[in-house]
Structures are given as structure tokens and as C-alpha cells.
CSV table of C-alpha atoms in Angstrom, one decimal:
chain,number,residue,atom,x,y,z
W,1,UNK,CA,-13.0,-2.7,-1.4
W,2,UNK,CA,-9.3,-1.6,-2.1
W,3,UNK,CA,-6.7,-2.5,-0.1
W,4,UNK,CA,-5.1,-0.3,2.4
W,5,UNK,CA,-1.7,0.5,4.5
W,6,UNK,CA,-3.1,-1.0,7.1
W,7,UNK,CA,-4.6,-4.1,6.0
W,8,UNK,CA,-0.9,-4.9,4.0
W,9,UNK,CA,0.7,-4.3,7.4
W,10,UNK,CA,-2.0,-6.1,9.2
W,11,UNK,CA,-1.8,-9.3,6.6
W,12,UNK,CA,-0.3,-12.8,8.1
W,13,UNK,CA,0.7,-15.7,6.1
W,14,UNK,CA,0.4,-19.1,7.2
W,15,UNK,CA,4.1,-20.7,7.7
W,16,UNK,CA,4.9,-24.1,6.3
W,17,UNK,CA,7.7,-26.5,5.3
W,18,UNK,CA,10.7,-24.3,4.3
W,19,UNK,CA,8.4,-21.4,4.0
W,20,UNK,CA,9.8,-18.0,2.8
W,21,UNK,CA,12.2,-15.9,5.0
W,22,UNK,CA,9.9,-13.9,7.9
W,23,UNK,CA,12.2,-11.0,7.9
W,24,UNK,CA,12.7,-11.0,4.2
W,25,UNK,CA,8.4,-10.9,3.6
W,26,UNK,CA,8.2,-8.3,6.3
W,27,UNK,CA,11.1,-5.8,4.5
W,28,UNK,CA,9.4,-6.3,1.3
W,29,UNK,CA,5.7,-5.8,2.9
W,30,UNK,CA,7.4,-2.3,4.5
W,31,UNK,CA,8.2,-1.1,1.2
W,32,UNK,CA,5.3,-2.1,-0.6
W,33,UNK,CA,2.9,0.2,2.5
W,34,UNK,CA,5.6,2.9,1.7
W,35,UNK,CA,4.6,2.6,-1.9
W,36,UNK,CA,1.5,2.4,-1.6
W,37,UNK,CA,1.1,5.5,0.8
W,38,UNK,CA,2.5,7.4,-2.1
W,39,UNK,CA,0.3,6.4,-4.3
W,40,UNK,CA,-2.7,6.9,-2.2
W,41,UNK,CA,-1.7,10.2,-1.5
W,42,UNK,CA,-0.9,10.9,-5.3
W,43,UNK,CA,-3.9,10.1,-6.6
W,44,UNK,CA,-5.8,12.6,-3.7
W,45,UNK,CA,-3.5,15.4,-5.1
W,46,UNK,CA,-4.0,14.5,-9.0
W,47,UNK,CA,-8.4,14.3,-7.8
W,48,UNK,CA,-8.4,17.7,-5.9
W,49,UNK,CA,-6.3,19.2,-9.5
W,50,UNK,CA,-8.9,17.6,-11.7
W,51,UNK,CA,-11.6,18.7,-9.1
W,52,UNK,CA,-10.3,22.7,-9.4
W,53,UNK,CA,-9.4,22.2,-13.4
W,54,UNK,CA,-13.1,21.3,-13.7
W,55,UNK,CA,-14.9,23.8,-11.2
W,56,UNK,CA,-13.4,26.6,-12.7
């Protein structure tokens, strides 16, 4: 099952020794759900075009 916004922003990461920056994984998690919603929402527009292109 793909991935979605929701599970990205919903995904923890265990913390050990000198892990990676919290804040720094969170900004970059933020972007990648912006992103992501994009394409999501892309790809809905580019199905309902092929959908009318082939209906006709």
C-alpha cells in the first residue's frame, strides 16, 4: 500500500547515540508531505484528463 501524508507525518524514528538533529528530520519530513501532496494531487488531475481524453 503507498505511502501517504499522513503516515510520513505520523512516522517516528528511534533516537540513539548522537542521532540526527529532531528539528532538522522534522523540517525535512514537512517538506517532503508538502511534496508529496502535490504529487498526489497531480497525478488525480493528470487521471481525471486521461479519463475525459479516453471517454470522449
Amino acid at each position: 500500500m503507498p505511502l501517504t501524508p499522513l503516515d510520513i507525518h505520523n512516522k517516528e524514528f528511534s533516537k540513539g547515540f548522537r542521532g540526527y538533529d529532531e528539528d532538522e528530520v522534522n523540517e525535512f519530513l514537512n517538506q517532503v508531505i508538502k511534496d508529496y501532496e502535490l504529487i498526489l494531487r497531480e497525478k488525480k488531475i493528470w487521471k481525471n484528463s486521461w479519463n475525459l481524453c479516453v471517454n470522449v
